[in-house]
Coordinates of C-alpha atoms (C1' of nucleotides) in Angstrom, one line a residue:
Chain A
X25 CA -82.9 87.0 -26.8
X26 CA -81.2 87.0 -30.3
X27 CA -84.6 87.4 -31.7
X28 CA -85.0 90.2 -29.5
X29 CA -81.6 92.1 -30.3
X30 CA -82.6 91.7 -34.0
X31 CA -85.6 93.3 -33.9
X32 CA -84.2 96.2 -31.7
X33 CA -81.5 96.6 -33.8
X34 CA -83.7 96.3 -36.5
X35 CA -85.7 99.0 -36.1
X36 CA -82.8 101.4 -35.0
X37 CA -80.7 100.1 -37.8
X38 CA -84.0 101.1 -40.3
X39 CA -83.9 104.8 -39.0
X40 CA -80.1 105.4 -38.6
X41 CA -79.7 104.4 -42.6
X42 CA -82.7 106.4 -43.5
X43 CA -81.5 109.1 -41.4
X44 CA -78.4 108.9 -42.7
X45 CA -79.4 109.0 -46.5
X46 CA -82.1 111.9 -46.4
X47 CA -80.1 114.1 -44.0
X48 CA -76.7 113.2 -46.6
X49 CA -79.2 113.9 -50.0
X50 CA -81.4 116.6 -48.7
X51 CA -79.5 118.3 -45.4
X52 CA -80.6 118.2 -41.8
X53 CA -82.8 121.5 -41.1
X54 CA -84.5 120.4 -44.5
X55 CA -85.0 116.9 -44.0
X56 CA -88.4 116.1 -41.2
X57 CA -88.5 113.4 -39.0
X58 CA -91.2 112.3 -40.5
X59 CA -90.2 111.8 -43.8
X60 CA -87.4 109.8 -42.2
X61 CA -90.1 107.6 -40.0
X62 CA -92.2 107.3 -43.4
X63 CA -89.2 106.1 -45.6
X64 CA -88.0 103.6 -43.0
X65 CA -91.2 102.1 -42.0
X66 CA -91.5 103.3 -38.5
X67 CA -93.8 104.7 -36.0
X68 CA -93.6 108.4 -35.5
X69 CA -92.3 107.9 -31.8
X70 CA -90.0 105.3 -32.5
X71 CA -87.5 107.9 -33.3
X72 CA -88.1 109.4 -29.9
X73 CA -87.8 106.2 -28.1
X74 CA -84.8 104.9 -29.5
X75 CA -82.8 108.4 -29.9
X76 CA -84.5 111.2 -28.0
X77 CA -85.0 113.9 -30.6
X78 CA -84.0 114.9 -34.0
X79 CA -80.1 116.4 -33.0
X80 CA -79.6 113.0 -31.0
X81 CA -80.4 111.2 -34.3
X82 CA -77.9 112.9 -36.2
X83 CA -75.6 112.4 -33.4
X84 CA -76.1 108.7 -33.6
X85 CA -76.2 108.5 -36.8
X86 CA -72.2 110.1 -36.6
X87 CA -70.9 108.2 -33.8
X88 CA -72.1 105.0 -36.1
X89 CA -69.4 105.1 -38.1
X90 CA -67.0 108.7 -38.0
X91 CA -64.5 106.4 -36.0
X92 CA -63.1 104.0 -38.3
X93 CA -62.5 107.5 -40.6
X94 CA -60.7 108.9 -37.7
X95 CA -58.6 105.5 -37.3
X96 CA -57.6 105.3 -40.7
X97 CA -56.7 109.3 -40.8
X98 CA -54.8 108.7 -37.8
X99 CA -52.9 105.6 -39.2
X100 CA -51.7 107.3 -41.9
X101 CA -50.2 110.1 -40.7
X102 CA -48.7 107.5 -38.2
X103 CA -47.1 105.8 -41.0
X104 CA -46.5 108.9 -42.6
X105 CA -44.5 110.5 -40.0
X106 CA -42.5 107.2 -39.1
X107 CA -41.3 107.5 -42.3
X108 CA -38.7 110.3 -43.5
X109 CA -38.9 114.2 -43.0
X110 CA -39.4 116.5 -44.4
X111 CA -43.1 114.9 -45.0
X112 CA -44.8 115.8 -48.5
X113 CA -47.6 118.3 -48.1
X114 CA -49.3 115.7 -50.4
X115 CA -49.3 112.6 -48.4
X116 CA -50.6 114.7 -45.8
X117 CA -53.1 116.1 -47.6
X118 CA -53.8 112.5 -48.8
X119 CA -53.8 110.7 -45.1
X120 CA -57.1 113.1 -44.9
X121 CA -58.8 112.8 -47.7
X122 CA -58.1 109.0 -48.9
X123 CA -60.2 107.5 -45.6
X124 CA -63.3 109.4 -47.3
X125 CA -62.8 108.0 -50.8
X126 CA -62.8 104.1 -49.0
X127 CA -65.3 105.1 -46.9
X128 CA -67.6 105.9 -49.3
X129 CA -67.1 103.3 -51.4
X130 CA -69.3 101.1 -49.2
X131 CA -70.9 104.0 -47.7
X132 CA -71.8 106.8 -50.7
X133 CA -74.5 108.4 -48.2
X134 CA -72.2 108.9 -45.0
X135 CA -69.8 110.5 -46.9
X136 CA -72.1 112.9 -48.8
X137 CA -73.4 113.6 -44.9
X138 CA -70.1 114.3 -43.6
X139 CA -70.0 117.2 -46.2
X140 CA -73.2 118.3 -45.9
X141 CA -72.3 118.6 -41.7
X142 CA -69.2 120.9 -42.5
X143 CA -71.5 122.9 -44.4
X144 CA -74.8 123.8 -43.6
X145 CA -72.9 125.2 -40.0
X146 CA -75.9 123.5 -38.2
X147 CA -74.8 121.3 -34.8
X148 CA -71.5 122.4 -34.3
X149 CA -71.0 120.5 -31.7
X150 CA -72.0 117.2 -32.7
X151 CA -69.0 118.3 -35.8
X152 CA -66.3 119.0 -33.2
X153 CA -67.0 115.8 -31.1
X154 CA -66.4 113.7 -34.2
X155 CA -64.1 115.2 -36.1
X156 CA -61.5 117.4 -33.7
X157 CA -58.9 115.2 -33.0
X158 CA -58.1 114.3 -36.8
X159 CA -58.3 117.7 -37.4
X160 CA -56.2 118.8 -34.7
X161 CA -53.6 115.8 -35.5
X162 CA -53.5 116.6 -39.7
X163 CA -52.9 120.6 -39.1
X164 CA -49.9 120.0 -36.7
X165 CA -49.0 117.5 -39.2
X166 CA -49.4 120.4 -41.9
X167 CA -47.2 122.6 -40.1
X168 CA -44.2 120.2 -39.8
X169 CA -44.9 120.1 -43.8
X170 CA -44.9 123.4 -44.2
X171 CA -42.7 125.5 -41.8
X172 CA -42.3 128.0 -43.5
X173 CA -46.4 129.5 -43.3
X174 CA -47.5 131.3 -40.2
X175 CA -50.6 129.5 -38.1
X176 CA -53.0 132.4 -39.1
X177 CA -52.0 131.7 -42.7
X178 CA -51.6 127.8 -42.6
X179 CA -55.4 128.0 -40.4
X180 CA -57.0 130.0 -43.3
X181 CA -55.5 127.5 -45.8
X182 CA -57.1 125.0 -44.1
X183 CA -60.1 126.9 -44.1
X184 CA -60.5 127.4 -47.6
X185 CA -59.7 123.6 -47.8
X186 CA -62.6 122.0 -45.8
X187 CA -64.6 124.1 -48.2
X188 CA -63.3 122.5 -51.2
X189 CA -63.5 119.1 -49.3
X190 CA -67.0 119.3 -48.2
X191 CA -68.2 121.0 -51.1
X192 CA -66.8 117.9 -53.1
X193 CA -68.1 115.5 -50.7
X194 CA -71.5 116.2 -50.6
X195 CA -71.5 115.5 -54.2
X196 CA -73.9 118.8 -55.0
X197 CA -72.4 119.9 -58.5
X198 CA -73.7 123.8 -58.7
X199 CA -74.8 124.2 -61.9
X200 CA -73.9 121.3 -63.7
X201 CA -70.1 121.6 -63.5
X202 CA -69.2 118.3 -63.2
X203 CA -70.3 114.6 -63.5
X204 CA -72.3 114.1 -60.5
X205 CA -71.5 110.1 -61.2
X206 CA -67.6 110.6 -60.7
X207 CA -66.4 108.2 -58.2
X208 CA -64.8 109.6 -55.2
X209 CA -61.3 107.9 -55.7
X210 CA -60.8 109.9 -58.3
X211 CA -62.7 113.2 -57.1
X212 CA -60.1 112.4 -54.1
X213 CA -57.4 112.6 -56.1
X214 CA -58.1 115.6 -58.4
X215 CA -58.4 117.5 -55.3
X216 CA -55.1 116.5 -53.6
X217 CA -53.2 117.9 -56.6
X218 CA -55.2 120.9 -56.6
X219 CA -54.9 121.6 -52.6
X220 CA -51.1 120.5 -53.1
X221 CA -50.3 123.1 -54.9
X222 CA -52.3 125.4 -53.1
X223 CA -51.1 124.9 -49.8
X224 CA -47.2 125.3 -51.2
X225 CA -48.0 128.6 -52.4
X226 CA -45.6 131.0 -51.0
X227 CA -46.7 133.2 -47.7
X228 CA -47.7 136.5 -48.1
X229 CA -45.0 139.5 -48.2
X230 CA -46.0 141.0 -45.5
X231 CA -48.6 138.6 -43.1
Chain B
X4 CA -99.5 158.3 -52.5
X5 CA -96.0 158.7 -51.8
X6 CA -96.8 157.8 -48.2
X7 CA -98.6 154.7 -49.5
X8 CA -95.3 153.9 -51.4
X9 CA -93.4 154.4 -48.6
X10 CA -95.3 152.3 -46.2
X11 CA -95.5 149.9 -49.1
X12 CA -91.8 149.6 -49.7
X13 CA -91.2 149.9 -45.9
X14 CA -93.0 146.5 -45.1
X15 CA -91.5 144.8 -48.3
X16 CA -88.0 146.1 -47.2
X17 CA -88.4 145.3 -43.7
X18 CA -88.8 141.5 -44.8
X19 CA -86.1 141.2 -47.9
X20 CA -83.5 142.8 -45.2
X21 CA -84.2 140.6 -42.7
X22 CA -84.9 137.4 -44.6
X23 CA -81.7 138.3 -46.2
X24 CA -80.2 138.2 -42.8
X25 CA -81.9 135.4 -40.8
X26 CA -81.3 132.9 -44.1
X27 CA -77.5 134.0 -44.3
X28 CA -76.7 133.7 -40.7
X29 CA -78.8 130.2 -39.8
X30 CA -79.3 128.8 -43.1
X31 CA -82.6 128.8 -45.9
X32 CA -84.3 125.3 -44.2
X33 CA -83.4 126.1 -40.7
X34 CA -85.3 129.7 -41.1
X35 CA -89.3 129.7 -40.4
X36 CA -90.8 132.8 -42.2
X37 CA -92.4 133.2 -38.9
X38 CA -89.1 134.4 -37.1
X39 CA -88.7 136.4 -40.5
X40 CA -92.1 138.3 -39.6
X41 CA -91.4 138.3 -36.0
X42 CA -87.7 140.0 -36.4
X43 CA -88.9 142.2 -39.5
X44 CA -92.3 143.1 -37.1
X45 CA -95.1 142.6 -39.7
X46 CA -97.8 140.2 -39.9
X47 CA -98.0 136.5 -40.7
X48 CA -99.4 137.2 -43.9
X49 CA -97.6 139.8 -45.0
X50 CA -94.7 137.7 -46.4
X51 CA -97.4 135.4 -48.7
X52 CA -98.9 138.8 -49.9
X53 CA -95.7 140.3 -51.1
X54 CA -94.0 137.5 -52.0
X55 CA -95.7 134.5 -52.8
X56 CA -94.2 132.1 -50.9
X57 CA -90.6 131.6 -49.0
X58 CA -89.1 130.2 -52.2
X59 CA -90.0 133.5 -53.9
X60 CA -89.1 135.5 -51.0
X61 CA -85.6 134.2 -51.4
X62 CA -85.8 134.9 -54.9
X63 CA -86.7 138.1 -54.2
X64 CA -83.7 138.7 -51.8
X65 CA -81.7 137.6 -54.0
X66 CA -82.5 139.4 -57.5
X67 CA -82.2 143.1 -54.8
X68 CA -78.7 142.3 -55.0
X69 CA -77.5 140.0 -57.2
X70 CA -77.2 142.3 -60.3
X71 CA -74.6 144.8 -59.4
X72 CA -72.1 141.4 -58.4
X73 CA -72.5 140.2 -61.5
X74 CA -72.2 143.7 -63.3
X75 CA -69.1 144.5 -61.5
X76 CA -67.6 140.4 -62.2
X77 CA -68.4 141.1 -66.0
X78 CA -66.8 144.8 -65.9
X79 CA -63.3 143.6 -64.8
X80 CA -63.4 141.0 -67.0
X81 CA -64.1 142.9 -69.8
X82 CA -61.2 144.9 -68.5
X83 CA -58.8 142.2 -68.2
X84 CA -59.6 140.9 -71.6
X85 CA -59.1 144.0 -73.7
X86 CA -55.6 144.9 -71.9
X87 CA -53.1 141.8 -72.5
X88 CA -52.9 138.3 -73.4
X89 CA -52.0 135.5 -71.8
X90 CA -54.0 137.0 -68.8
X91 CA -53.2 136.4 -65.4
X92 CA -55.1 133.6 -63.5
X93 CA -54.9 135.4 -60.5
X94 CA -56.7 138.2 -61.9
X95 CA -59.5 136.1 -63.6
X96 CA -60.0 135.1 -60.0
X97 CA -59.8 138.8 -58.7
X98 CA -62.1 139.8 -61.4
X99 CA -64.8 137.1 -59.7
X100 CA -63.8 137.4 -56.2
X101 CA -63.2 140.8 -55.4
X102 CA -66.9 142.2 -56.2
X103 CA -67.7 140.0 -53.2
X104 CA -65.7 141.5 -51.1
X105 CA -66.8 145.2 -52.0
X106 CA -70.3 144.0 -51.8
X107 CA -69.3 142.6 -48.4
X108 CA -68.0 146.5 -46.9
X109 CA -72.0 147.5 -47.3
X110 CA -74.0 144.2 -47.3
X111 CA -72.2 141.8 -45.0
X112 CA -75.2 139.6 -44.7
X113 CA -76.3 139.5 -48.7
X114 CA -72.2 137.9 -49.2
X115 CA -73.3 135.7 -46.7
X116 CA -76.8 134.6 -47.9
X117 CA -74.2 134.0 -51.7
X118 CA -72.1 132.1 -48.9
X119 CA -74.9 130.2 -48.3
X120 CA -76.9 129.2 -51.2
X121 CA -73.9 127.7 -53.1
X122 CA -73.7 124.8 -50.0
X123 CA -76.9 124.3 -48.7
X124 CA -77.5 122.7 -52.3
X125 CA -81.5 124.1 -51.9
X126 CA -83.1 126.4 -54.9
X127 CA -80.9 125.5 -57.4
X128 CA -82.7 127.6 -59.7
X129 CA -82.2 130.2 -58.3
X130 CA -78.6 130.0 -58.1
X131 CA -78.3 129.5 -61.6
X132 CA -81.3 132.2 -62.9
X133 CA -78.9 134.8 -61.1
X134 CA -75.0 133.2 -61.0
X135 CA -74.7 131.2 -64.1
X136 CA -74.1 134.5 -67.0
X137 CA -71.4 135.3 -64.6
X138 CA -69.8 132.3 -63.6
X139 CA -69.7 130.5 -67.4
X140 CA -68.2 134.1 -68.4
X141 CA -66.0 133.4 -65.6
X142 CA -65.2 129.9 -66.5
X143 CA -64.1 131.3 -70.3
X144 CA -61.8 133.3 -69.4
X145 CA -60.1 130.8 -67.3
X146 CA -60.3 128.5 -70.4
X147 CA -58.2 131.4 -72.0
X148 CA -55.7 131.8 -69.2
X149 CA -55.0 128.1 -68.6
X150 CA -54.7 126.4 -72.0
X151 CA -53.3 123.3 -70.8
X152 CA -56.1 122.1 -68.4
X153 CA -58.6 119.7 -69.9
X154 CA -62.1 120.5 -69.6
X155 CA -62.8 118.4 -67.3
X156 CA -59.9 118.9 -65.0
X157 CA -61.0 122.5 -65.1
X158 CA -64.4 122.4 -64.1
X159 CA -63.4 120.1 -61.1
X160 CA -60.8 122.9 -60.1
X161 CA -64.1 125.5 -60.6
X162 CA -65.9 122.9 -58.5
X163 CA -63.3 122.7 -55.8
X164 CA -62.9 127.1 -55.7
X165 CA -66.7 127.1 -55.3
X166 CA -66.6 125.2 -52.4
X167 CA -63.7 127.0 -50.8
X168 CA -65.5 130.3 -51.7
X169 CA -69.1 129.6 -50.2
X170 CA -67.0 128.3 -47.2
X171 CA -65.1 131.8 -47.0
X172 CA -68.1 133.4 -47.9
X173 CA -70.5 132.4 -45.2
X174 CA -68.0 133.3 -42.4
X175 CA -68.7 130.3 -40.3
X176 CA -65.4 129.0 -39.5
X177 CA -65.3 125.1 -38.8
X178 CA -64.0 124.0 -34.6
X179 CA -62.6 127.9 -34.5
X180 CA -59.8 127.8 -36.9
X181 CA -60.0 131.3 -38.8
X182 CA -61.2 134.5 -37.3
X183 CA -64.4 134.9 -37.9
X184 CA -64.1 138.8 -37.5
X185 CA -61.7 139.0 -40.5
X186 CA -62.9 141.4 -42.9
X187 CA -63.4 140.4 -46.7
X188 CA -60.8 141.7 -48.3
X189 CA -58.2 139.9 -46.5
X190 CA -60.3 136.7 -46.5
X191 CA -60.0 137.3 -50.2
X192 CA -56.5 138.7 -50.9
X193 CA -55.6 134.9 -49.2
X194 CA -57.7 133.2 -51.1
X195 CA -57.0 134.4 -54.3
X196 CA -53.5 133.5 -53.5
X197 CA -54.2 130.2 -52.3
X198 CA -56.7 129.5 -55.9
X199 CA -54.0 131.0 -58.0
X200 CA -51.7 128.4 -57.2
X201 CA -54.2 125.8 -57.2
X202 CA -55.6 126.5 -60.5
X203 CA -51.6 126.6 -61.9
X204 CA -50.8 123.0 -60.7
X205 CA -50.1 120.7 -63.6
X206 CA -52.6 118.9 -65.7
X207 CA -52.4 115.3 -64.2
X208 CA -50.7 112.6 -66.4
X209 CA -53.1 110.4 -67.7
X210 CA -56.6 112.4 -67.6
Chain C
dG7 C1' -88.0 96.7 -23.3
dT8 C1' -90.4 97.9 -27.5
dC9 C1' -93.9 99.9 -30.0
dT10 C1' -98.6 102.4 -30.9
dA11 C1' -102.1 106.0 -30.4
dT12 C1' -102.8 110.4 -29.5
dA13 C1' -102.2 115.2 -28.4
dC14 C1' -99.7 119.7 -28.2
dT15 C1' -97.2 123.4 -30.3
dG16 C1' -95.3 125.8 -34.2
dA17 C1' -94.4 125.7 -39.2
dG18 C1' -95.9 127.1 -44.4
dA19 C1' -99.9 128.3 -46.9
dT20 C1' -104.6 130.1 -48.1
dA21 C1' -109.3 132.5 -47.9
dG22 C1' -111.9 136.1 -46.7
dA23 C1' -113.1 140.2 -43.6
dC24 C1' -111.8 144.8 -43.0
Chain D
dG29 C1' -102.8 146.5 -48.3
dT30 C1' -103.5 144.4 -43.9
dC31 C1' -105.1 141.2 -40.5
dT32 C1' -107.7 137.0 -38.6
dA33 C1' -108.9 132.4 -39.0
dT34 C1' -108.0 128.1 -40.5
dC35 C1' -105.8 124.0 -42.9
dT36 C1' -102.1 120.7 -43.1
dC37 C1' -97.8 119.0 -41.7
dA38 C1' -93.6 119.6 -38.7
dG39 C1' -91.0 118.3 -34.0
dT40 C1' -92.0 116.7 -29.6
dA41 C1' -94.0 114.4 -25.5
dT42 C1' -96.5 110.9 -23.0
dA43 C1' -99.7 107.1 -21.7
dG44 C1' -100.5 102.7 -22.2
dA45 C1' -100.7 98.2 -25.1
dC46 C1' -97.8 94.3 -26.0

DNA sequence: GTCTATACTGAGATAGAC
DNA sequence: GTCTATCTCAGTATAGAC
């Protein structure tokens, strides 16, 4: 019975960390199933046996472990907002983006597939499922920050700041700007300080 | 003879508009060649005689275009430069930024496709063969206009802006946040706003 | 319940007839 | 310069062995 969980697990376990990796390293629409069956030692149907087809296996491979992420997010702006107002546009910023930088200290190729997901625009859905309700939670946490920028405004912001995120995340330097090696602590906090100051920029005149 | 060259051309141009199209709006891996010839109505083979193969054919898409952006990038620069020092950050971001967004009034889908090839993280080369004069042009005269940043803290700031760019760029706003239907210009006018401020935060303390 | 063998359709790529 | 045929590998589906 054990023996049996194991070896169930085993194999799903196999094809959800391969999954994870290749789609993370090479994106989803360019990464084939069967690469991913090759590199974890599988059968070519065990994929569609244990997941149903290649959009499921993302899926799964999400659901795995996008909740501890959204935990931790929501914790800290918990804590964060229990504390004192006015909140610093910071700490917000920082109750996002510091679950990522412990997350990917024990899991590097999650985190570079959570970026790749933002960007490549492919399965929506499965994006919106996941990843919603800390988003929904750190924008109204953004307003109360900054009350003085207008939604369309703050939204855009926002916008321009899951770019930068995912563009960070996925760990993809264009061109050889950076030091692919950096460790994500400190990518994590380069980029608060940088979308800090962004975000307190002063509203347009007349938007 | 002028007919040939028009027939010619016509077939060619059929493909590099609609590659151009299909690879902005889904994505480079996520786009068969054979929905290319299907929506661009030519053969199968067509595309390998032209072009080679559908790494070239982006290539080709690509070098149609890229030229006049980087012209136009290198232009205002040169502009900048000659008028006053210190220069403005915000216009070293303009000078970059803006010929996007006249490109974008005309050839909505080639800003895209630039949207695009800065995340997907595929054909490197070719990103660099056509962006890299620009951008290291691009990354001097930010040098000039922000003394105080290490290099290092720099290009991380460059890194970040790329990222929000390509994400602005490809119009694909993540869970509905932004309008999608929001013209360039705007998109841009914010952005430049929201970089400008970015790119200004303090150096941090110890780094 | 789990895995394997096999087959079907559609992808990128190439060779050769016209 | 164009089209057909064909090759290999992709995603997917199913039947049946263990």
């Amino acid at each position: 019975m054990i023996d049996d969980l194991n070896r169930m697990t085993d194999t799903k376990q196999k094809i959800l960390d391969t999954a994870e990796r290749l789609f993370g390293e090479q994106g989803y629409a360019a990464t084939s199933l069967r690469q991913v069956i090759a590199a974890a030692e599988v059968n070519v149907a065990a994929v569609h046996y244990h997941f149903g087809s290649k959009e499921d296996l993302l899926d799964a491979v999400v659901t795995r472990k996008a909740g501890p992420v959204t935990v931790a997010r929501m914790e800290r702006l918990d804590r964060l907002e229990a504390e004192t107002k006015p909140v610093d546009v910071e700490r917000v910023l920082e109750a996002f983006l510091l679950p990522t930088a412990e997350m990917a200290e024990h899991h590097p190729t999650f985190v570079r597939l959570m970026g790749r997901m933002l960007t490549e625009g492919m399965m929506p859905r499965i994006v919106e499922k996941h990843f919603q309700e800390s988003a929904m939670r750190f924008i109204a946490a953004l307003m109360r920050a900054l009350p003085h920028l207008g939604r369309e405004e703050l939204m855009w912001r926002v916008h321009f700041m899951i770019g930068a995120m995912a563009h960070t995340l996925t760990g993809q330097p264009v061109m050889h700007m950076v030091d692919a090696s950096t460790d994500f602590p400190t990518r994590v906090r380069r980029l608060v300080k940088f979308l800090g100051a962004a975000f307190r920029a002063p509203a347009e005149e007349k938007n």
